[in-house]
Coordinates of C-alpha atoms (C1' of nucleotides) in Angstrom, one line a residue:
Chain H
X19 CA -16.3 8.2 -20.9
X20 CA -13.3 9.2 -18.9
X21 CA -11.9 6.0 -17.4
X22 CA -9.1 7.5 -15.4
X23 CA -8.8 10.6 -13.3
X24 CA -5.5 11.8 -11.9
X25 CA -4.8 14.6 -9.6
X26 CA -4.2 17.7 -11.6
X27 CA -6.2 16.5 -14.6
X28 CA -9.5 17.8 -13.3
X29 CA -11.1 21.0 -12.5
X30 CA -11.3 21.5 -8.7
X31 CA -13.9 23.9 -7.2
X32 CA -14.5 25.5 -3.8
X33 CA -17.2 24.1 -1.6
X34 CA -20.6 25.8 -2.2
X35 CA -23.1 26.1 0.6
X36 CA -24.9 22.9 -0.4
X37 CA -21.6 20.9 -0.3
X38 CA -20.9 22.3 3.1
X39 CA -24.4 21.3 4.3
X40 CA -23.8 17.7 3.2
X41 CA -20.4 17.6 4.9
X42 CA -21.6 19.1 8.2
X43 CA -24.6 16.7 8.2
X44 CA -22.4 13.7 7.7
X45 CA -21.8 11.3 10.6
X46 CA -18.1 12.3 10.8
X47 CA -18.9 16.0 11.5
X48 CA -21.9 15.6 13.7
X49 CA -19.8 15.5 16.9
X50 CA -17.4 18.3 16.0
X51 CA -17.4 21.8 17.2
X52 CA -18.0 24.6 14.7
X53 CA -14.4 25.6 15.1
X54 CA -13.1 22.1 14.4
X55 CA -15.3 21.7 11.4
X56 CA -14.3 25.1 9.9
X57 CA -10.7 24.2 10.4
X58 CA -11.1 21.0 8.5
X59 CA -13.1 22.5 5.7
X60 CA -10.6 25.3 5.2
X61 CA -9.0 24.5 1.9
X62 CA -11.3 21.6 1.0
X63 CA -12.1 21.2 -2.7
X64 CA -14.7 19.6 -4.8
X65 CA -14.5 17.6 -8.0
X66 CA -17.2 16.3 -10.3
X67 CA -16.9 12.8 -11.8
X68 CA -18.7 10.8 -14.4
X69 CA -19.6 7.2 -14.1
X70 CA -16.5 4.9 -13.9
X71 CA -14.1 7.7 -13.2
X72 CA -11.2 6.5 -11.1
X73 CA -10.6 8.6 -8.0
X74 CA -7.4 6.9 -6.8
X75 CA -5.6 3.7 -7.4
X76 CA -3.9 1.2 -5.2
X77 CA -0.3 2.0 -4.2
X78 CA -0.5 5.5 -5.7
X79 CA 0.1 8.5 -3.4
X80 CA -3.0 10.0 -2.0
X81 CA -3.0 13.2 0.1
X82 CA -6.7 13.6 0.8
X83 CA -9.5 12.1 2.7
X84 CA -12.6 12.0 0.5
X85 CA -16.3 12.5 1.1
X86 CA -19.2 11.7 -1.2
X87 CA -21.3 14.8 -1.7
X88 CA -23.5 13.2 -4.3
X89 CA -23.6 9.9 -6.1
X90 CA -21.8 6.7 -5.0
X91 CA -18.2 5.5 -4.7
X92 CA -17.0 1.9 -4.9
X93 CA -13.7 0.9 -3.2
X94 CA -12.2 -2.3 -4.5
X95 CA -9.0 -4.2 -5.1
X96 CA -7.6 -5.8 -8.2
X97 CA -6.5 -9.4 -8.5
X98 CA -3.5 -10.4 -10.7
X99 CA -5.9 -11.6 -13.4
X100 CA -7.7 -8.3 -13.4
X101 CA -10.7 -9.5 -11.4
X102 CA -12.1 -6.9 -8.9
X103 CA -13.2 -7.5 -5.3
X104 CA -15.3 -4.8 -3.7
X105 CA -14.2 -3.7 -0.2
X106 CA -17.0 -1.2 0.4
X107 CA -19.5 1.1 -1.3
X108 CA -20.0 4.6 0.0
X109 CA -23.1 6.7 -0.4
X110 CA -23.6 10.4 0.0
X111 CA -22.3 11.8 3.3
X112 CA -19.7 9.1 3.9
X113 CA -16.0 9.7 4.3
X114 CA -13.5 7.3 2.8
X115 CA -9.9 6.9 1.9
X116 CA -8.8 7.8 5.4
X117 CA -6.5 4.7 5.6
X118 CA -3.9 6.2 3.4
X119 CA -3.4 8.9 6.0
X120 CA -1.9 6.4 8.4
X121 CA 0.0 4.3 5.9
X122 CA 2.4 6.7 4.3
X123 CA -0.2 8.4 2.1
X124 CA -0.5 5.4 -0.2
X125 CA -3.8 4.0 -1.2
X126 CA -4.5 0.4 -0.3
X127 CA -7.3 0.0 -2.8
X128 CA -8.9 1.6 -5.9
X129 CA -11.9 4.0 -5.7
X130 CA -14.3 4.5 -8.6
X131 CA -17.4 6.7 -9.1
X132 CA -20.6 4.8 -9.6
X133 CA -22.8 7.1 -11.6
X134 CA -21.9 10.7 -11.8
X135 CA -20.7 11.9 -8.4
X136 CA -19.5 14.9 -6.5
X137 CA -16.6 14.3 -4.2
X138 CA -15.0 16.6 -1.6
X139 CA -11.3 16.3 -0.7
X140 CA -10.0 17.2 2.7
X141 CA -6.3 17.7 3.0
X142 CA -5.1 14.8 5.0
X143 CA -1.9 16.5 6.4
X144 CA -4.1 19.3 7.7
X145 CA -6.5 16.8 9.2
X146 CA -3.7 15.0 11.0
X147 CA -2.4 18.2 12.4
X148 CA -5.9 19.2 13.6
X149 CA -6.4 15.8 15.2
X150 CA -3.5 16.6 17.5
X151 CA -5.0 20.0 18.4
X152 CA -8.7 19.1 18.7
X153 CA -9.3 15.9 20.7
X154 CA -12.8 15.7 19.3
X155 CA -11.4 15.4 15.8
X156 CA -9.1 12.6 16.9
X157 CA -12.1 11.0 18.5
X158 CA -14.2 11.3 15.3
X159 CA -11.3 9.8 13.2
X160 CA -11.1 6.9 15.6
X161 CA -14.8 6.3 15.3
X162 CA -14.5 6.5 11.5
X163 CA -11.7 4.0 11.4
X164 CA -13.5 1.7 13.8
X165 CA -16.7 1.8 11.7
X166 CA -14.8 1.0 8.5
X167 CA -12.9 -1.8 10.2
X168 CA -16.2 -3.1 11.5
X169 CA -17.7 -3.0 8.0
X170 CA -14.8 -5.1 6.7
X171 CA -15.1 -7.6 9.5
X172 CA -18.8 -7.9 9.0
X173 CA -18.3 -8.6 5.3
X174 CA -15.6 -11.1 6.1
X175 CA -17.8 -12.9 8.6
X176 CA -20.8 -12.9 6.3
X177 CA -18.7 -14.2 3.4
X178 CA -17.4 -17.1 5.5
X179 CA -20.6 -18.0 7.3
X180 CA -23.5 -17.3 4.9
X181 CA -24.6 -18.6 1.5
X182 CA -25.5 -16.2 -1.3
X183 CA -29.3 -16.2 -0.4
X184 CA -28.5 -15.7 3.2
X185 CA -26.2 -12.8 2.5
X186 CA -28.9 -11.2 0.4
X187 CA -31.5 -11.8 3.2
X188 CA -29.1 -10.2 5.7
X189 CA -28.7 -7.2 3.4
X190 CA -32.5 -6.8 3.1
X191 CA -33.0 -7.2 6.9
X192 CA -30.4 -4.5 7.4
X193 CA -32.8 -2.1 5.6
X194 CA -35.9 -3.3 7.5
X195 CA -37.0 -1.4 10.6
X196 CA -37.0 -3.6 13.7
X197 CA -40.7 -3.7 14.6
X198 CA -42.2 -4.3 11.1
X199 CA -43.2 -7.7 9.7
X200 CA -43.9 -6.3 6.2
X201 CA -41.8 -3.7 4.5
X202 CA -40.6 -2.4 1.2
X203 CA -37.7 -0.2 0.0
X204 CA -35.8 0.8 -3.1
X205 CA -32.3 -0.4 -3.7
X206 CA -30.0 2.6 -3.7
X207 CA -28.1 1.3 -6.7
X208 CA -28.1 -1.2 -9.6
X209 CA -28.2 -4.9 -8.8
X210 CA -24.8 -5.1 -10.4
X211 CA -23.4 -3.0 -7.6
X212 CA -25.2 -4.9 -4.9
X213 CA -23.8 -8.1 -6.3
X214 CA -20.3 -6.7 -6.1
X215 CA -20.8 -5.4 -2.6
X216 CA -22.0 -8.9 -1.4
X217 CA -19.1 -10.6 -3.2
X218 CA -21.3 -12.3 -5.8
X219 CA -21.5 -12.6 -9.5
X220 CA -24.6 -10.8 -10.8
X221 CA -26.1 -14.1 -11.8
X222 CA -25.7 -15.4 -8.3
X223 CA -27.5 -12.4 -6.9
X224 CA -30.3 -13.0 -9.4
X225 CA -30.7 -16.6 -8.3
X226 CA -30.6 -15.6 -4.7
X227 CA -33.5 -13.3 -5.2
X228 CA -35.3 -16.2 -6.9
X229 CA -34.7 -18.3 -3.9
X230 CA -35.9 -15.6 -1.6
X231 CA -39.2 -15.3 -3.5
X232 CA -40.3 -18.5 -1.8
X233 CA -39.8 -16.8 1.5
X234 CA -42.0 -13.8 0.8
X235 CA -39.6 -11.4 -1.0
X236 CA -40.8 -9.7 -4.1
X237 CA -38.4 -7.9 -6.4
X238 CA -39.5 -5.6 -9.2
X239 CA -36.8 -3.5 -10.7
X240 CA -35.1 -1.9 -7.8
X241 CA -38.1 -2.2 -5.5
X242 CA -37.8 -4.9 -2.8
X243 CA -40.9 -6.0 -0.8
X244 CA -40.7 -8.1 2.3
X245 CA -44.0 -9.9 3.2
X246 CA -42.7 -12.0 6.1
X247 CA -39.8 -10.8 8.1
X248 CA -39.7 -13.9 10.3
X249 CA -39.3 -16.2 7.3
X250 CA -36.4 -14.1 6.1
X251 CA -34.7 -14.2 9.5
X252 CA -34.9 -18.0 9.6
X253 CA -33.5 -18.4 6.1
Chain G
X20 CA -10.6 -27.6 30.6
X21 CA -12.3 -24.3 31.4
X22 CA -14.4 -23.4 28.5
X23 CA -15.7 -20.0 29.6
X24 CA -14.1 -17.2 31.4
X25 CA -16.1 -14.3 32.7
X26 CA -14.9 -11.1 34.4
X27 CA -14.7 -11.7 38.1
X28 CA -14.3 -15.5 37.8
X29 CA -10.6 -15.4 37.4
X30 CA -7.6 -14.4 39.4
X31 CA -6.1 -11.1 38.1
X32 CA -2.5 -10.1 38.8
X33 CA -0.4 -7.0 38.6
X34 CA 2.0 -6.6 35.7
X35 CA 5.4 -8.1 36.5
X36 CA 8.5 -6.7 34.9
X37 CA 8.5 -9.1 32.0
X38 CA 4.8 -8.3 31.2
X39 CA 5.8 -4.7 31.1
X40 CA 8.7 -5.3 28.8
X41 CA 6.4 -7.2 26.3
X42 CA 3.9 -4.3 26.4
X43 CA 6.5 -1.6 26.0
X44 CA 8.1 -3.5 23.1
X45 CA 4.8 -3.9 21.3
X46 CA 4.0 -1.9 18.2
X47 CA 1.3 0.1 19.9
X48 CA 3.7 1.5 22.6
X49 CA 6.7 2.1 20.5
X50 CA 5.8 5.6 19.6
X51 CA 4.6 6.7 23.0
X52 CA 6.4 8.8 25.5
X53 CA 7.3 7.2 28.9
X54 CA 4.7 9.4 30.6
X55 CA 2.0 8.2 28.2
X56 CA 2.9 4.6 28.5
X57 CA 3.0 4.7 32.3
X58 CA -0.4 6.4 32.4
X59 CA -1.8 3.6 30.3
X60 CA -0.2 0.8 32.3
X61 CA -1.3 2.3 35.6
X62 CA -4.0 -0.1 36.7
X63 CA -3.4 -2.7 34.0
X64 CA -4.0 -6.3 35.1
X65 CA -2.9 -9.7 33.8
X66 CA -4.8 -13.0 33.6
X67 CA -3.7 -16.4 32.7
X68 CA -5.7 -18.7 30.5
X69 CA -5.8 -22.3 29.4
X70 CA -6.4 -23.4 25.9
X71 CA -9.9 -22.7 24.6
X72 CA -10.7 -20.2 27.4
X73 CA -13.1 -17.6 26.2
X74 CA -11.9 -14.0 26.9
X75 CA -15.1 -12.3 25.8
X76 CA -18.1 -13.0 23.8
X77 CA -20.1 -11.1 21.1
X78 CA -22.5 -8.5 22.4
X79 CA -21.3 -8.8 26.0
X80 CA -20.0 -5.7 27.8
X81 CA -16.2 -5.3 27.6
X82 CA -14.4 -2.6 29.4
X83 CA -10.8 -3.4 28.5
X84 CA -8.5 -3.4 25.6
X85 CA -6.4 -6.6 25.6
X86 CA -2.8 -7.4 24.8
X87 CA -1.3 -10.8 24.3
X88 CA 1.7 -11.2 26.6
X89 CA 2.3 -14.9 25.7
X90 CA 0.4 -17.4 23.7
X91 CA -2.1 -16.7 21.0
X92 CA -5.7 -15.4 20.7
X93 CA -8.3 -16.1 18.1
X94 CA -11.1 -13.6 17.3
X95 CA -14.1 -15.0 15.6
X96 CA -17.8 -14.7 15.0
X97 CA -20.5 -17.3 15.4
X98 CA -23.0 -18.2 12.7
X99 CA -26.6 -19.1 13.6
X100 CA -25.8 -22.8 13.1
X101 CA -22.8 -22.6 15.5
X102 CA -20.1 -22.5 12.8
X103 CA -17.2 -20.2 13.5
X104 CA -15.5 -17.7 11.2
X105 CA -12.2 -16.3 12.2
X106 CA -11.7 -12.6 12.0
X107 CA -8.1 -12.5 13.1
X108 CA -5.4 -14.3 15.1
X109 CA -3.2 -12.2 17.4
X110 CA 0.3 -13.3 18.5
X111 CA 2.3 -12.1 21.5
X112 CA 2.7 -8.3 21.6
X113 CA -0.5 -7.4 19.8
X114 CA -3.4 -5.4 21.1
X115 CA -7.0 -6.4 20.3
X116 CA -10.5 -5.8 21.4
X117 CA -10.1 -2.0 20.9
X118 CA -13.3 -1.8 18.8
X119 CA -15.6 -2.3 21.7
X120 CA -14.2 1.0 23.1
X121 CA -15.9 2.9 20.3
X122 CA -19.1 0.9 20.1
X123 CA -20.7 1.3 23.5
X124 CA -18.3 -1.2 25.2
X125 CA -19.9 -4.2 23.5
X126 CA -17.8 -6.8 21.9
X127 CA -18.5 -7.4 18.2
X128 CA -16.9 -10.8 18.2
X129 CA -15.7 -13.6 20.4
X130 CA -12.1 -14.0 21.6
X131 CA -10.5 -17.3 22.7
X132 CA -7.1 -18.3 23.9
X133 CA -5.2 -20.7 21.6
X134 CA -2.9 -22.7 23.8
X135 CA -2.3 -21.4 27.3
X136 CA -1.9 -17.6 27.1
X137 CA -1.2 -14.6 29.3
X138 CA -3.3 -11.6 28.6
X139 CA -3.0 -8.0 29.8
X140 CA -6.1 -5.8 30.2
X141 CA -5.9 -2.0 29.9
X142 CA -8.9 -0.1 31.2
X143 CA -10.6 1.3 28.1
X144 CA -12.2 4.2 29.8
X145 CA -8.9 5.3 31.1
X146 CA -7.4 4.9 27.7
X147 CA -10.1 7.0 26.1
X148 CA -9.5 9.8 28.6
X149 CA -5.7 9.6 28.1
X150 CA -6.2 9.8 24.3
X151 CA -7.8 13.2 24.8
X152 CA -4.9 14.3 26.9
X153 CA -1.9 12.8 24.9
X154 CA -2.1 13.3 21.1
X155 CA 0.4 10.6 20.6
X156 CA -1.9 8.1 22.3
X157 CA -4.7 9.1 20.0
X158 CA -2.3 8.8 17.1
X159 CA -1.3 5.3 18.2
X160 CA -4.9 4.3 18.6
X161 CA -5.7 5.5 15.1
X162 CA -2.8 3.5 13.7
X163 CA -4.0 0.4 15.6
X164 CA -7.5 0.8 14.3
X165 CA -6.2 1.4 10.8
X166 CA -4.0 -1.7 10.9
X167 CA -6.8 -3.9 12.1
X168 CA -9.2 -2.5 9.5
X169 CA -6.5 -3.1 6.9
X170 CA -6.1 -6.7 8.1
X171 CA -9.8 -7.3 7.7
X172 CA -9.8 -5.7 4.2
X173 CA -6.8 -7.8 3.2
X174 CA -8.6 -11.0 4.3
X175 CA -11.8 -10.0 2.5
X176 CA -10.0 -9.2 -0.8
X177 CA -8.0 -12.5 -0.6
X178 CA -11.1 -14.5 0.1
X179 CA -12.8 -13.0 -2.9
X180 CA -9.9 -13.0 -5.3
X181 CA -7.8 -16.1 -4.5
X182 CA -8.4 -19.8 -4.4
X183 CA -7.3 -21.9 -1.4
X184 CA -3.8 -22.7 -2.8
X185 CA -3.3 -19.1 -3.7
X186 CA -4.2 -17.9 -0.3
X187 CA -1.8 -20.3 1.2
X188 CA 0.9 -19.2 -1.2
X189 CA 0.2 -15.6 -0.2
X190 CA 0.5 -16.5 3.4
X191 CA 3.8 -18.2 2.9
X192 CA 5.1 -15.3 0.8
X193 CA 4.2 -13.0 3.6
X194 CA 6.7 -14.8 5.7
X195 CA 9.4 -14.8 3.1
X196 CA 12.0 -12.0 3.1
X197 CA 12.0 -10.0 -0.1
X198 CA 15.3 -10.9 -1.7
X199 CA 15.5 -14.6 -1.1
X200 CA 14.6 -17.2 -3.6
X201 CA 14.8 -20.1 -1.2
X202 CA 13.6 -19.9 2.4
X203 CA 12.1 -21.9 5.3
X204 CA 10.2 -21.1 8.5
X205 CA 8.1 -22.7 11.2
X206 CA 4.4 -22.1 11.4
X207 CA 3.6 -20.2 14.6
X208 CA 0.6 -22.4 15.3
X209 CA -1.2 -25.6 14.4
X210 CA -2.4 -26.1 10.8
X211 CA -5.9 -26.1 12.3
X212 CA -5.5 -22.5 13.3
X213 CA -3.9 -21.5 10.0
X214 CA -6.9 -23.1 8.2
X215 CA -9.3 -21.0 10.3
X216 CA -7.3 -17.8 9.7
X217 CA -7.4 -18.4 5.9
X218 CA -11.1 -19.2 6.0
X219 CA -10.6 -22.8 5.0
X220 CA -11.6 -26.2 6.3
X221 CA -8.5 -28.1 7.6
X222 CA -8.9 -30.6 4.8
X223 CA -8.7 -27.8 2.2
X224 CA -5.5 -26.4 3.8
X225 CA -4.0 -29.9 3.6
X226 CA -5.0 -30.2 -0.1
X227 CA -3.6 -26.7 -0.8
X228 CA -0.2 -27.8 0.6
X229 CA -0.3 -30.8 -1.6
X230 CA -1.0 -28.6 -4.6
X231 CA 1.9 -26.3 -3.7
X232 CA 4.3 -29.2 -3.4
X233 CA 4.4 -29.2 -7.2
X234 CA 5.6 -25.6 -7.0
X235 CA 8.5 -26.2 -4.7
X236 CA 7.0 -26.0 -1.2
X237 CA 7.9 -28.7 1.3
X238 CA 5.8 -29.2 4.4
X239 CA 7.0 -31.3 7.3
X240 CA 5.1 -30.9 10.5
X241 CA 5.1 -27.2 11.1
X242 CA 8.2 -26.5 9.0
X243 CA 7.6 -24.9 5.6
X244 CA 10.4 -24.8 3.0
X245 CA 10.2 -22.7 -0.2
X246 CA 12.5 -23.8 -2.9
X247 CA 11.4 -21.5 -5.7
X248 CA 9.9 -18.2 -4.7
X249 CA 9.1 -17.2 -8.3
X250 CA 7.0 -20.2 -8.9
X251 CA 5.0 -19.4 -5.8
X252 CA 4.4 -15.9 -6.9
X253 CA 3.1 -17.0 -10.2
X254 CA 0.7 -19.5 -8.7
Chain F
dC5 C1' 4.6 -48.1 24.2
dG6 C1' -0.1 -46.7 23.8
dC7 C1' -3.5 -43.4 23.5
dA8 C1' -5.4 -39.0 22.1
dT9 C1' -5.0 -35.6 18.8
dC10 C1' -3.8 -33.7 14.6
dT11 C1' -3.3 -34.3 9.7
dT12 C1' -3.9 -36.4 5.2
dT13 C1' -6.6 -38.7 1.7
dG14 C1' -10.7 -40.3 -0.6
dA15 C1' -15.5 -39.8 -2.3
dG16 C1' -19.6 -37.4 -2.9
dG17 C1' -22.2 -33.3 -2.8
dA18 C1' -23.5 -28.3 -2.2
dG19 C1' -22.6 -23.8 -3.7
dT20 C1' -21.0 -20.5 -6.9
dC21 C1' -18.7 -19.1 -11.2
dT22 C1' -18.5 -18.7 -16.2
dC23 C1' -20.3 -18.6 -20.7
dA24 C1' -24.3 -18.2 -23.6
dA25 C1' -28.7 -16.9 -24.8
dG26 C1' -33.3 -15.0 -23.8
dA27 C1' -36.4 -11.6 -21.5
dG28 C1' -37.3 -7.2 -19.7
dA29 C1' -36.8 -2.2 -18.8
dG30 C1' -35.7 2.4 -20.2
dG31 C1' -34.6 5.7 -23.6
dT32 C1' -34.7 7.7 -28.5
dG33 C1' -36.4 9.0 -32.7
dG34 C1' -39.8 8.5 -36.1
Chain L
dC30 C1' -47.7 6.2 -29.5
dC31 C1' -45.0 2.8 -31.3
dA32 C1' -40.8 0.6 -33.1
dC33 C1' -36.2 0.1 -32.2
dC34 C1' -32.0 0.0 -29.6
dT35 C1' -29.3 -0.6 -25.7
dC36 C1' -28.4 -2.0 -21.4
dT37 C1' -29.7 -4.6 -17.4
dC38 C1' -31.3 -8.6 -15.6
dT39 C1' -32.7 -13.5 -15.6
dT40 C1' -32.3 -18.3 -16.7
dG41 C1' -30.0 -22.5 -18.2
dA42 C1' -26.0 -25.7 -18.5
dG43 C1' -21.7 -27.2 -17.3
dA44 C1' -17.4 -26.8 -14.8
dC45 C1' -14.9 -25.9 -10.8
dT46 C1' -13.9 -25.0 -6.0
dC47 C1' -14.5 -26.1 -1.5
dC48 C1' -17.2 -28.4 2.2
dT49 C1' -18.6 -32.6 4.7
dC50 C1' -18.2 -37.1 6.2
dA51 C1' -15.5 -41.1 6.9
dA52 C1' -11.4 -43.6 7.5
dA53 C1' -6.5 -44.2 7.5
dG54 C1' -2.0 -42.3 8.6
dA55 C1' 1.2 -39.2 11.5
dT56 C1' 2.5 -36.9 15.5
dG57 C1' 3.2 -36.0 20.1
dC58 C1' 2.5 -36.7 25.0
dG59 C1' 2.1 -39.3 29.2

DNA sequence: CGCATCTTTGAGGAGTCTCAAGAGAGGTGG
DNA sequence: CCACCTCTCTTGAGACTCCTCAAAGATGCG
């Protein structure tokens, strides 16, 4: 298992047509003109990563914006004692690492592949230049930054206002369509990862699921079933 | 004491020359051309607020970006039980409320004046239009969004990695110039407010100061003295 | 000086973490 | 198809942190 990846260490590839399709289908690109998209993807490269590969590390120089083409990426910070705090988890189709672009090309957190993943890199200097040229690129970047800021604020508020079972209930409700009273879905990752995302120890997540069982939530492996949406909302 | 302010309820004024100076001296405007700044300030208005005035509330429509001209503003979210979680505290010269601009003009949090405050409002539709026209405005907006996102991520990471005394130590160190080993400064607000900003109950902040006393921190009213920077960093 | 507000201190309790061990799931090879 | 192994997840027990409530002590303002 390769624990650390550094620029230059790894084989970089050109985008294939599937990679391009994922990028163009992502939220960031959906509002862009073909010309703008092409200009961004010009010179983009792809790397493949195994589980636990480090994509970048806090305070190191970073000259790309990243996009998950397949797999999953965890962004986190390290405490002095080596403990890790997750900032966000990005699934396929999400851009991340754009902050460094505005902060002297230094990463403010670490990023790690969860499971084997394919990652696209867009040259951030190029992107900045294009943002001056195409207002819709600037607009898309602002919306990206806003969404990511919002995600962090949501997490912060939830951490401060909700208990562990309430945070888990909130996560489940976020995957539940509005109208339905009963619903089921599959977790997109291991419980381990969910625990980190919610700022919990794995044991605490497990106990939270136990507590929610009494409110009509059934958990089997990665399958979650909700039998009574109302009860969950009141939790 | 007026607890709630709503658009239209309050007397709005034009910017006076001092207001303009504060705005132009703020971080947001420092990189802008005079033409761009003038275009933004065209049509800006000012309102005066007493302590605890609400500037906007979650999910309500907001069509301005705000700037603190004097005083202090607290941005927070409400839990179902009425408890409040601070997202950020903005001092004089800081813009806030820019998120609503990218999210359908709906506020994602509440904002409240701490102490009597003067607030400028910049029309957000105007700002958006200008961002398409002036690349440096778009750039400044991106940097603003990035800084605010970063602030939230910093808070989140600190909440998850540090104990109460460690968070207080980190706050103090953030006000301490790099070279010095001994230092003192005055809190820019009541301890109450600091507690909220750090995600602590006021009692917990008090106890954290007690704990830090053993590491060479003296607290008298709002004055903080650090006698041994190293000890604080190790805490 | 007196009152209101802010801050500190104490005691008890809720919530979450850590460590340790047991149960379950998934994969591999016989 | 089963036995075995590994990895993940769950459960239990104890410790620790922080919150809440209550009361006493500062602080500041009129």
